[in-house]
mmCIF file of C-alpha atoms and ligand atoms in Angstrom:
data_model
loop_
_atom_site.group_PDB
_atom_site.id
_atom_site.type_symbol
_atom_site.label_atom_id
_atom_site.label_comp_id
_atom_site.label_asym_id
_atom_site.label_seq_id
_atom_site.Cartn_x
_atom_site.Cartn_y
_atom_site.Cartn_z
ATOM 1 C CA MET A 9 0.000 0.000 0.000
ATOM 2 C CA ALA A 10 1.424 3.364 -0.998
ATOM 3 C CA LEU A 11 1.262 5.645 2.017
ATOM 4 C CA ASP A 12 0.475 9.338 1.848
ATOM 5 C CA PRO A 13 3.507 11.649 2.328
ATOM 6 C CA SER A 14 1.986 12.972 5.559
ATOM 7 C CA THR A 15 1.973 9.412 6.908
ATOM 8 C CA LEU A 16 5.518 8.720 5.680
ATOM 9 C CA ALA A 17 6.777 11.894 7.367
ATOM 10 C CA VAL A 18 5.434 10.688 10.704
ATOM 11 C CA SER A 19 6.014 6.948 10.552
ATOM 12 C CA LEU A 20 9.392 6.430 8.871
ATOM 13 C CA GLY A 21 12.818 6.987 10.417
ATOM 14 C CA ARG A 22 11.917 5.405 13.750
ATOM 15 C CA GLY A 23 14.732 2.857 13.943
ATOM 16 C CA ASP A 24 14.130 -0.167 16.157
ATOM 17 C CA ARG A 25 10.500 -0.159 17.308
ATOM 18 C CA GLY A 26 10.867 -3.001 19.795
ATOM 19 C CA PRO A 27 9.324 -2.803 23.280
ATOM 20 C CA GLY A 28 11.035 -0.177 25.406
ATOM 21 C CA SER A 29 12.830 1.480 22.476
ATOM 22 C CA PRO A 30 12.673 5.280 22.313
ATOM 23 C CA MET A 31 9.964 6.751 20.062
ATOM 24 C CA ASP A 32 12.582 8.931 18.329
ATOM 25 C CA VAL A 33 16.104 7.824 17.499
ATOM 26 C CA PRO A 34 18.132 9.940 19.946
ATOM 27 C CA PRO A 35 21.030 12.079 18.714
ATOM 28 C CA VAL A 36 24.177 9.967 18.977
ATOM 29 C CA LEU A 37 26.867 12.296 20.315
ATOM 30 C CA SER A 38 29.920 10.289 19.442
ATOM 31 C CA SER A 39 32.862 11.115 17.195
ATOM 32 C CA THR A 40 34.096 7.533 17.135
ATOM 33 C CA PHE A 41 32.639 4.059 17.514
ATOM 34 C CA VAL A 42 33.993 0.821 18.953
ATOM 35 C CA ALA A 43 35.831 -0.965 16.130
ATOM 36 C CA GLY A 44 34.295 -3.869 14.250
ATOM 37 C CA GLY A 45 30.742 -2.551 13.795
ATOM 38 C CA GLN A 46 28.725 -0.621 11.185
ATOM 39 C CA TYR A 47 29.900 2.782 12.411
ATOM 40 C CA VAL A 48 33.576 3.634 12.582
ATOM 41 C CA TYR A 49 34.226 7.381 12.649
ATOM 42 C CA GLY A 50 31.807 10.316 12.863
ATOM 43 C CA ARG A 51 32.815 11.924 9.554
ATOM 44 C CA ASP A 52 31.833 8.767 7.687
ATOM 45 C CA GLY A 53 28.618 7.883 9.468
ATOM 46 C CA ASN A 54 26.434 8.592 12.476
ATOM 47 C CA PRO A 55 23.280 6.618 13.392
ATOM 48 C CA THR A 56 21.349 9.907 13.686
ATOM 49 C CA TRP A 57 21.679 10.573 9.932
ATOM 50 C CA GLU A 58 19.782 7.523 8.710
ATOM 51 C CA PRO A 59 16.307 8.226 10.151
ATOM 52 C CA PHE A 60 16.392 11.717 8.589
ATOM 53 C CA GLU A 61 17.678 10.315 5.287
ATOM 54 C CA GLU A 62 15.038 7.593 5.308
ATOM 55 C CA VAL A 63 12.202 10.128 5.533
ATOM 56 C CA VAL A 64 13.602 12.589 2.969
ATOM 57 C CA GLY A 65 14.471 9.717 0.614
ATOM 58 C CA ALA A 66 10.941 8.294 0.814
ATOM 59 C CA LEU A 67 9.378 11.712 0.197
ATOM 60 C CA GLU A 68 11.616 12.501 -2.806
ATOM 61 C CA GLY A 69 11.600 8.933 -4.148
ATOM 62 C CA GLY A 70 15.347 8.223 -3.949
ATOM 63 C CA ALA A 71 18.258 7.695 -1.533
ATOM 64 C CA ALA A 72 19.041 10.774 0.566
ATOM 65 C CA VAL A 73 22.447 11.950 1.790
ATOM 66 C CA ALA A 74 22.398 14.503 4.636
ATOM 67 C CA PHE A 75 24.863 17.410 4.583
ATOM 68 C CA ALA A 76 25.962 20.211 6.879
ATOM 69 C CA SER A 77 24.061 22.838 4.857
ATOM 70 C CA GLY A 78 22.268 23.333 1.581
ATOM 71 C CA LEU A 79 25.459 24.739 0.111
ATOM 72 C CA ALA A 80 27.447 21.708 1.288
ATOM 73 C CA ALA A 81 24.984 19.520 -0.660
ATOM 74 C CA ILE A 82 25.258 21.784 -3.722
ATOM 75 C CA SER A 83 29.079 21.746 -3.432
ATOM 76 C CA ALA A 84 29.057 17.930 -3.347
ATOM 77 C CA VAL A 85 27.263 17.882 -6.708
ATOM 78 C CA ILE A 86 29.603 20.465 -8.249
ATOM 79 C CA GLU A 87 32.701 18.741 -6.851
ATOM 80 C CA SER A 88 31.645 15.421 -8.366
ATOM 81 C CA LEU A 89 32.137 16.937 -11.850
ATOM 82 C CA PRO A 90 35.368 16.379 -13.761
ATOM 83 C CA ALA A 91 37.878 19.235 -14.073
ATOM 84 C CA GLY A 92 36.950 21.666 -16.832
ATOM 85 C CA ALA A 93 33.263 20.669 -16.854
ATOM 86 C CA VAL A 94 30.717 23.166 -18.140
ATOM 87 C CA VAL A 95 27.889 23.965 -15.702
ATOM 88 C CA VAL A 96 24.712 25.557 -17.055
ATOM 89 C CA LEU A 97 22.820 27.391 -14.342
ATOM 90 C CA PRO A 98 20.031 29.925 -14.143
ATOM 91 C CA ALA A 99 20.967 33.594 -13.928
ATOM 92 C CA GLY A 100 18.100 33.732 -11.426
ATOM 93 C CA ALA A 101 19.409 30.916 -9.201
ATOM 94 C CA TYR A 102 19.858 31.368 -5.455
ATOM 95 C CA THR A 103 22.741 33.780 -5.006
ATOM 96 C CA GLY A 104 24.849 31.259 -3.032
ATOM 97 C CA THR A 105 24.719 28.747 -5.881
ATOM 98 C CA ARG A 106 25.804 31.383 -8.398
ATOM 99 C CA ARG A 107 28.594 32.564 -6.140
ATOM 100 C CA LEU A 108 29.811 29.014 -5.570
ATOM 101 C CA VAL A 109 29.978 28.239 -9.295
ATOM 102 C CA ALA A 110 31.666 31.606 -9.946
ATOM 103 C CA ASP A 111 34.223 30.818 -7.245
ATOM 104 C CA VAL A 112 35.144 27.380 -8.580
ATOM 105 C CA ALA A 113 35.159 28.820 -12.116
ATOM 106 C CA THR A 114 37.667 31.494 -11.038
ATOM 107 C CA ARG A 115 40.034 28.723 -10.062
ATOM 108 C CA GLY A 116 39.539 26.934 -13.390
ATOM 109 C CA ARG A 117 37.720 23.929 -11.905
ATOM 110 C CA VAL A 118 34.575 24.412 -14.020
ATOM 111 C CA THR A 119 33.091 26.899 -16.473
ATOM 112 C CA GLY A 120 29.697 28.424 -15.645
ATOM 113 C CA ARG A 121 27.126 29.380 -18.299
ATOM 114 C CA LEU A 122 24.251 31.525 -17.048
ATOM 115 C CA VAL A 123 20.879 31.057 -18.740
ATOM 116 C CA ASP A 124 17.285 32.219 -18.507
ATOM 117 C CA LEU A 125 15.647 29.000 -17.350
ATOM 118 C CA THR A 126 12.214 30.153 -18.506
ATOM 119 C CA ASP A 127 13.561 29.996 -22.097
ATOM 120 C CA THR A 128 13.688 26.227 -22.676
ATOM 121 C CA ALA A 129 15.171 26.375 -26.196
ATOM 122 C CA ALA A 130 17.967 28.786 -25.236
ATOM 123 C CA THR A 131 18.750 26.767 -22.099
ATOM 124 C CA LEU A 132 19.028 23.529 -24.069
ATOM 125 C CA ALA A 133 21.225 25.245 -26.662
ATOM 126 C CA ALA A 134 23.558 26.218 -23.793
ATOM 127 C CA VAL A 135 23.552 22.616 -22.523
ATOM 128 C CA GLU A 136 25.409 21.420 -25.683
ATOM 129 C CA GLY A 137 28.760 20.145 -24.428
ATOM 130 C CA ALA A 138 27.886 20.784 -20.780
ATOM 131 C CA ALA A 139 28.322 18.258 -17.958
ATOM 132 C CA LEU A 140 25.600 19.637 -15.685
ATOM 133 C CA LEU A 141 22.322 21.499 -15.982
ATOM 134 C CA TRP A 142 21.327 23.112 -12.670
ATOM 135 C CA LEU A 143 17.631 23.793 -12.154
ATOM 136 C CA GLU A 144 15.818 25.926 -9.608
ATOM 137 C CA SER A 145 12.069 26.344 -10.033
ATOM 138 C CA PRO A 146 10.435 28.330 -8.535
ATOM 139 C CA SER A 147 13.557 30.466 -8.380
ATOM 140 C CA ASN A 148 14.713 32.485 -5.379
ATOM 141 C CA PRO A 149 13.481 35.274 -5.132
ATOM 142 C CA LEU A 150 11.771 35.987 -8.489
ATOM 143 C CA LEU A 151 9.721 32.770 -8.309
ATOM 144 C CA GLU A 152 10.163 32.070 -12.019
ATOM 145 C CA ILE A 153 8.964 28.696 -13.271
ATOM 146 C CA ALA A 154 10.885 26.445 -15.675
ATOM 147 C CA ASP A 155 9.582 23.595 -17.834
ATOM 148 C CA VAL A 156 11.379 20.958 -15.767
ATOM 149 C CA PRO A 157 10.354 17.777 -17.707
ATOM 150 C CA ALA A 158 11.335 19.324 -21.070
ATOM 151 C CA LEU A 159 14.648 20.629 -19.728
ATOM 152 C CA ALA A 160 15.471 17.329 -17.999
ATOM 153 C CA GLU A 161 14.730 15.305 -21.120
ATOM 154 C CA GLY A 162 16.635 17.688 -23.415
ATOM 155 C CA ALA A 163 19.654 17.751 -21.105
ATOM 156 C CA LYS A 164 19.664 13.969 -20.839
ATOM 157 C CA GLU A 165 19.650 13.685 -24.664
ATOM 158 C CA ARG A 166 22.688 15.980 -24.678
ATOM 159 C CA GLY A 167 24.479 13.824 -22.105
ATOM 160 C CA ALA A 168 24.338 16.281 -19.197
ATOM 161 C CA LEU A 169 23.542 15.439 -15.589
ATOM 162 C CA VAL A 170 20.466 17.291 -14.327
ATOM 163 C CA ALA A 171 20.366 18.567 -10.743
ATOM 164 C CA MET A 172 17.626 20.581 -9.117
ATOM 165 C CA ASP A 173 17.284 22.747 -6.035
ATOM 166 C CA ASN A 174 13.859 21.842 -4.619
ATOM 167 C CA THR A 175 14.069 23.983 -1.487
ATOM 168 C CA PHE A 176 11.057 26.183 -2.285
ATOM 169 C CA SER A 177 8.663 23.385 -3.247
ATOM 170 C CA THR A 178 9.677 20.519 -0.979
ATOM 171 C CA PRO A 179 8.927 16.974 -2.232
ATOM 172 C CA LEU A 180 5.291 17.449 -1.253
ATOM 173 C CA LEU A 181 4.687 19.930 -4.057
ATOM 174 C CA GLN A 182 7.199 18.733 -6.645
ATOM 175 C CA ARG A 183 9.195 15.510 -6.976
ATOM 176 C CA PRO A 184 11.994 16.319 -9.429
ATOM 177 C CA LEU A 185 13.240 12.713 -9.664
ATOM 178 C CA ASP A 186 9.837 11.802 -11.159
ATOM 179 C CA LEU A 187 10.277 14.612 -13.700
ATOM 180 C CA GLY A 188 13.567 13.284 -15.087
ATOM 181 C CA VAL A 189 16.002 15.064 -12.746
ATOM 182 C CA GLN A 190 18.901 12.925 -11.433
ATOM 183 C CA VAL A 191 19.941 14.765 -8.250
ATOM 184 C CA VAL A 192 17.748 16.874 -5.965
ATOM 185 C CA VAL A 193 19.177 19.177 -3.311
ATOM 186 C CA HIS A 194 17.566 21.075 -0.460
ATOM 187 C CA SER A 195 18.528 23.664 2.009
ATOM 188 C CA ALA A 196 17.015 21.676 4.897
ATOM 189 C CA THR A 197 17.549 24.875 6.870
ATOM 190 C CA LYS A 198 14.283 26.030 5.322
ATOM 191 C CA LEU A 199 10.916 24.245 5.077
ATOM 192 C CA LEU A 200 12.164 20.701 5.728
ATOM 193 C CA SER A 201 13.331 21.508 9.273
ATOM 194 C CA GLY A 202 11.010 24.493 9.432
ATOM 195 C CA HIS A 203 11.785 26.206 12.750
ATOM 196 C CA SER A 204 14.751 28.481 11.992
ATOM 197 C CA ASP A 205 16.895 26.576 14.479
ATOM 198 C CA VAL A 206 19.026 24.395 12.201
ATOM 199 C CA VAL A 207 21.397 24.836 9.248
ATOM 200 C CA MET A 208 21.407 21.633 7.209
ATOM 201 C CA GLY A 209 21.205 20.266 3.683
ATOM 202 C CA VAL A 210 20.385 17.092 1.844
ATOM 203 C CA ALA A 211 20.879 15.617 -1.633
ATOM 204 C CA VAL A 212 18.762 12.816 -3.107
ATOM 205 C CA ALA A 213 19.388 10.564 -6.115
ATOM 206 C CA ARG A 214 18.262 7.190 -7.469
ATOM 207 C CA ASP A 215 21.386 6.090 -9.290
ATOM 208 C CA GLU A 216 23.539 4.071 -6.868
ATOM 209 C CA ALA A 217 26.837 5.399 -8.283
ATOM 210 C CA LEU A 218 25.615 8.970 -7.838
ATOM 211 C CA VAL A 219 24.519 8.300 -4.270
ATOM 212 C CA GLN A 220 27.909 6.751 -3.485
ATOM 213 C CA SER A 221 29.658 9.738 -5.043
ATOM 214 C CA LEU A 222 27.640 12.121 -2.833
ATOM 215 C CA ARG A 223 28.477 10.076 0.269
ATOM 216 C CA SER A 224 32.158 10.087 -0.709
ATOM 217 C CA ARG A 225 32.116 13.864 -1.208
ATOM 218 C CA ARG A 226 30.570 14.246 2.258
ATOM 219 C CA SER A 227 33.319 12.183 3.892
ATOM 220 C CA LEU A 228 36.143 13.660 1.801
ATOM 221 C CA HIS A 229 35.159 17.306 2.182
ATOM 222 C CA GLY A 230 33.782 16.915 5.696
ATOM 223 C CA GLY A 231 30.478 18.707 5.121
ATOM 224 C CA ILE A 232 28.692 16.516 7.652
ATOM 225 C CA PRO A 233 25.622 17.446 9.684
ATOM 226 C CA GLY A 234 25.862 17.370 13.465
ATOM 227 C CA PRO A 235 23.754 14.759 15.278
ATOM 228 C CA VAL A 236 21.751 17.363 17.219
ATOM 229 C CA GLU A 237 20.991 19.306 14.024
ATOM 230 C CA THR A 238 19.932 16.110 12.283
ATOM 231 C CA PHE A 239 17.670 15.172 15.178
ATOM 232 C CA LEU A 240 16.043 18.611 15.123
ATOM 233 C CA ALA A 241 15.671 18.547 11.340
ATOM 234 C CA LEU A 242 13.827 15.225 11.522
ATOM 235 C CA ARG A 243 11.632 16.502 14.337
ATOM 236 C CA GLY A 244 10.687 19.460 12.135
ATOM 237 C CA LEU A 245 10.194 17.242 9.093
ATOM 238 C CA ARG A 246 7.498 15.251 10.905
ATOM 239 C CA THR A 247 5.147 18.242 10.653
ATOM 240 C CA LEU A 248 6.175 19.465 7.185
ATOM 241 C CA PRO A 249 2.922 18.394 5.482
ATOM 242 C CA ILE A 250 0.710 20.257 7.913
ATOM 243 C CA ARG A 251 2.996 23.316 8.111
ATOM 244 C CA LEU A 252 3.149 23.496 4.342
ATOM 245 C CA GLU A 253 -0.608 23.231 3.966
ATOM 246 C CA ARG A 254 -1.224 26.081 6.372
ATOM 247 C CA ALA A 255 1.599 28.362 5.158
ATOM 248 C CA GLN A 256 0.639 27.779 1.544
ATOM 249 C CA ALA A 257 -2.991 28.757 2.151
ATOM 250 C CA THR A 258 -1.871 31.916 3.959
ATOM 251 C CA ALA A 259 0.649 32.757 1.216
ATOM 252 C CA ALA A 260 -2.081 32.526 -1.452
ATOM 253 C CA ASP A 261 -4.374 34.698 0.654
ATOM 254 C CA LEU A 262 -1.705 37.357 1.254
ATOM 255 C CA ALA A 263 -0.665 37.329 -2.427
ATOM 256 C CA ARG A 264 -4.272 38.073 -3.364
ATOM 257 C CA ARG A 265 -4.583 40.863 -0.781
ATOM 258 C CA LEU A 266 -1.235 42.392 -1.758
ATOM 259 C CA ALA A 267 -2.279 42.462 -5.424
ATOM 260 C CA GLY A 268 -5.119 44.806 -4.426
ATOM 261 C CA HIS A 269 -2.950 47.183 -2.366
ATOM 262 C CA ALA A 270 -2.323 50.611 -3.874
ATOM 263 C CA LYS A 271 1.372 50.682 -2.876
ATOM 264 C CA VAL A 272 2.181 47.272 -4.369
ATOM 265 C CA GLU A 273 3.270 47.430 -8.008
ATOM 266 C CA LYS A 274 3.683 43.734 -8.661
ATOM 267 C CA VAL A 275 3.087 40.452 -6.829
ATOM 268 C CA ARG A 276 5.172 37.400 -7.735
ATOM 269 C CA TYR A 277 3.508 34.205 -6.581
ATOM 270 C CA PRO A 278 3.447 31.038 -8.706
ATOM 271 C CA GLY A 279 0.206 29.834 -7.119
ATOM 272 C CA PHE A 280 1.889 27.340 -4.780
ATOM 273 C CA ALA A 281 4.525 27.133 -2.044
ATOM 274 C CA THR A 282 5.129 29.601 0.755
ATOM 275 C CA VAL A 283 7.220 32.478 -0.586
ATOM 276 C CA VAL A 284 5.580 35.585 -2.025
ATOM 277 C CA SER A 285 7.744 38.314 -3.535
ATOM 278 C CA PHE A 286 6.255 41.747 -4.142
ATOM 279 C CA ASP A 287 7.525 45.036 -5.504
ATOM 280 C CA VAL A 288 6.526 48.187 -3.677
ATOM 281 C CA GLU A 289 6.105 51.647 -5.144
ATOM 282 C CA GLY A 290 9.031 53.962 -4.401
ATOM 283 C CA GLY A 291 11.902 51.512 -4.905
ATOM 284 C CA ALA A 292 14.615 50.627 -2.405
ATOM 285 C CA ALA A 293 13.921 53.339 0.184
ATOM 286 C CA SER A 294 10.260 52.478 0.311
ATOM 287 C CA ALA A 295 10.908 48.705 0.532
ATOM 288 C CA ASP A 296 13.479 49.267 3.287
ATOM 289 C CA ALA A 297 10.897 51.357 5.173
ATOM 290 C CA VAL A 298 8.332 48.533 4.922
ATOM 291 C CA CYS A 299 10.847 45.971 6.215
ATOM 292 C CA ALA A 300 11.728 48.292 9.107
ATOM 293 C CA ALA A 301 8.067 48.969 9.958
ATOM 294 C CA VAL A 302 6.794 45.405 10.368
ATOM 295 C CA ARG A 303 6.016 44.517 13.980
ATOM 296 C CA LEU A 304 4.834 40.914 13.922
ATOM 297 C CA ILE A 305 6.619 39.846 10.761
ATOM 298 C CA VAL A 306 10.375 39.476 11.261
ATOM 299 C CA PRO A 307 12.922 41.292 9.078
ATOM 300 C CA ALA A 308 15.332 38.402 8.407
ATOM 301 C CA THR A 309 17.219 36.762 5.589
ATOM 302 C CA SER A 310 16.052 33.173 5.717
ATOM 303 C CA LEU A 311 12.797 31.461 4.784
ATOM 304 C CA GLY A 312 10.701 28.383 5.469
ATOM 305 C CA GLY A 313 10.378 28.849 9.245
ATOM 306 C CA VAL A 314 7.198 29.008 11.310
ATOM 307 C CA GLU A 315 7.615 32.776 11.540
ATOM 308 C CA THR A 316 6.864 35.071 8.607
ATOM 309 C CA MET A 317 9.964 36.932 7.398
ATOM 310 C CA VAL A 318 10.589 39.767 4.965
ATOM 311 C CA GLU A 319 13.733 40.978 3.256
ATOM 312 C CA ARG A 320 14.526 43.453 0.506
ATOM 313 C CA ARG A 321 16.621 41.114 -1.605
ATOM 314 C CA GLY A 322 18.303 43.815 -3.712
ATOM 315 C CA LYS A 323 20.370 44.855 -0.685
ATOM 316 C CA VAL A 324 21.999 41.409 -0.450
ATOM 317 C CA ALA A 325 25.526 41.099 -1.918
ATOM 318 C CA GLY A 326 25.295 39.683 -5.434
ATOM 319 C CA GLU A 327 21.578 40.510 -5.742
ATOM 320 C CA GLU A 328 21.905 44.156 -6.809
ATOM 321 C CA HIS A 329 20.421 43.315 -10.232
ATOM 322 C CA LEU A 330 17.008 42.602 -8.667
ATOM 323 C CA PRO A 331 14.185 45.158 -8.776
ATOM 324 C CA PRO A 332 15.132 47.606 -5.975
ATOM 325 C CA GLY A 333 11.653 47.586 -4.428
ATOM 326 C CA LEU A 334 11.329 43.789 -4.332
ATOM 327 C CA ILE A 335 10.513 42.325 -0.928
ATOM 328 C CA ARG A 336 10.717 38.564 -0.457
ATOM 329 C CA MET A 337 8.242 37.335 2.112
ATOM 330 C CA SER A 338 8.472 33.831 3.541
ATOM 331 C CA VAL A 339 5.061 33.033 4.958
ATOM 332 C CA GLY A 340 4.902 31.184 8.265
ATOM 333 C CA LEU A 341 2.141 29.943 10.521
ATOM 334 C CA GLU A 342 0.707 33.101 12.079
ATOM 335 C CA HIS A 343 -2.934 33.857 11.260
ATOM 336 C CA ALA A 344 -3.452 35.432 7.827
ATOM 337 C CA ASP A 345 -5.523 38.307 9.256
ATOM 338 C CA ASP A 346 -2.792 39.229 11.755
ATOM 339 C CA LEU A 347 -0.153 39.119 9.025
ATOM 340 C CA TRP A 348 -2.279 41.238 6.724
ATOM 341 C CA ALA A 349 -2.899 43.821 9.464
ATOM 342 C CA ASP A 350 0.876 44.046 9.983
ATOM 343 C CA LEU A 351 1.569 44.364 6.258
ATOM 344 C CA GLU A 352 -1.094 47.044 5.883
ATOM 345 C CA GLN A 353 0.319 49.159 8.695
ATOM 346 C CA ALA A 354 3.888 48.706 7.368
ATOM 347 C CA LEU A 355 2.898 49.566 3.799
ATOM 348 C CA GLY A 356 0.860 52.534 4.988
ATOM 349 C CA ARG A 357 3.793 54.493 6.386
HETATM 350 C C1 PLP B 417 16.950 28.000 -2.758
HETATM 351 C C2 PLP B 417 18.111 27.848 -1.823
HETATM 352 N N1 PLP B 417 19.036 26.903 -2.065
HETATM 353 C C3 PLP B 417 20.097 26.734 -1.265
HETATM 354 C C4 PLP B 417 20.316 27.548 -0.174
HETATM 355 C C5 PLP B 417 21.553 27.346 0.664
HETATM 356 O O1 PLP B 417 21.236 26.624 1.796
HETATM 357 P P1 PLP B 417 22.021 26.761 3.205
HETATM 358 O O2 PLP B 417 21.844 28.170 3.647
HETATM 359 O O3 PLP B 417 21.352 25.750 4.067
HETATM 360 O O4 PLP B 417 23.455 26.435 2.908
HETATM 361 C C6 PLP B 417 19.382 28.545 0.119
HETATM 362 C C7 PLP B 417 19.598 29.427 1.282
HETATM 363 O O5 PLP B 417 18.983 30.454 1.411
HETATM 364 C C8 PLP B 417 18.257 28.703 -0.726
HETATM 365 O O6 PLP B 417 17.339 29.660 -0.504
#
């Protein structure tokens, strides 16, 4: 019987369920293990990782490898490429991904080609001769949508590996491996853990050689998650389906209300997920004033937590090309009416 994702999130990753066993696998705070068993040294394996990986893997439909951060997971994919490989990535990708590829390109490890992912034909033309196509849809923070199945198929025909950042959608809204993507990554810092108390990442793949390569990169480069972080991330993951449902409904409601506000020039919301970006009249100064005026909503740079957060993204290093008045809002679990009252008073100043 195929179980619903909400059931998988709760029931998997429990370890031994024998009488007297703990309900949750406790964080194993050990750097080294007595020789001769499954676990040897904490950089290569920790029993706390597997329950988290089991749940994420089941939700995404592959084998998951937990990392210290989203960027550690992204780095593991990039570092698995041969020297001189061409990486095609969206010009609108998360700034950290672009900066990482630019950094390794500066040292001659790879060559980056920036594309407009919403232009499928141009993206596939750029994939000729490339080793990797990097996808992010919806993108952060413009929330642009790419034709993922067409891009994945076209890239595969051209012999490129296809990886996708699924942080904004989570596997509950989009399962990239079912759409032809070979590696999925997440900043588990965001919706997967969901409480703004953990920095963590995860990569998921079906191909055994790819999974082994990701595990090797984790051990070799040392981008391992701590046991306490992994425990907390799994605890947050248990409630992802219900958090997502609530935050998504509120995000849609706020997007609709913002679209009718006189000071809002444009609302960017793809109709799903929990981030709404909107452009306010008056550019950077006006957007900064809104972010400074919120009382309930938190001015902060992350997303995917239980608390609603706003940030003017154009002020972030590397994001100066964005519309100056664009505010990215990550919608949390507060009541929609309370959030709207706060937005109205902040926009009204
Ligand atoms: C879409 C996306 N991918 C990756 C990352 C990087 O994740 P982390 O901060 O966990 O390294 C972020 C962080 O903001 C993100 O928004």
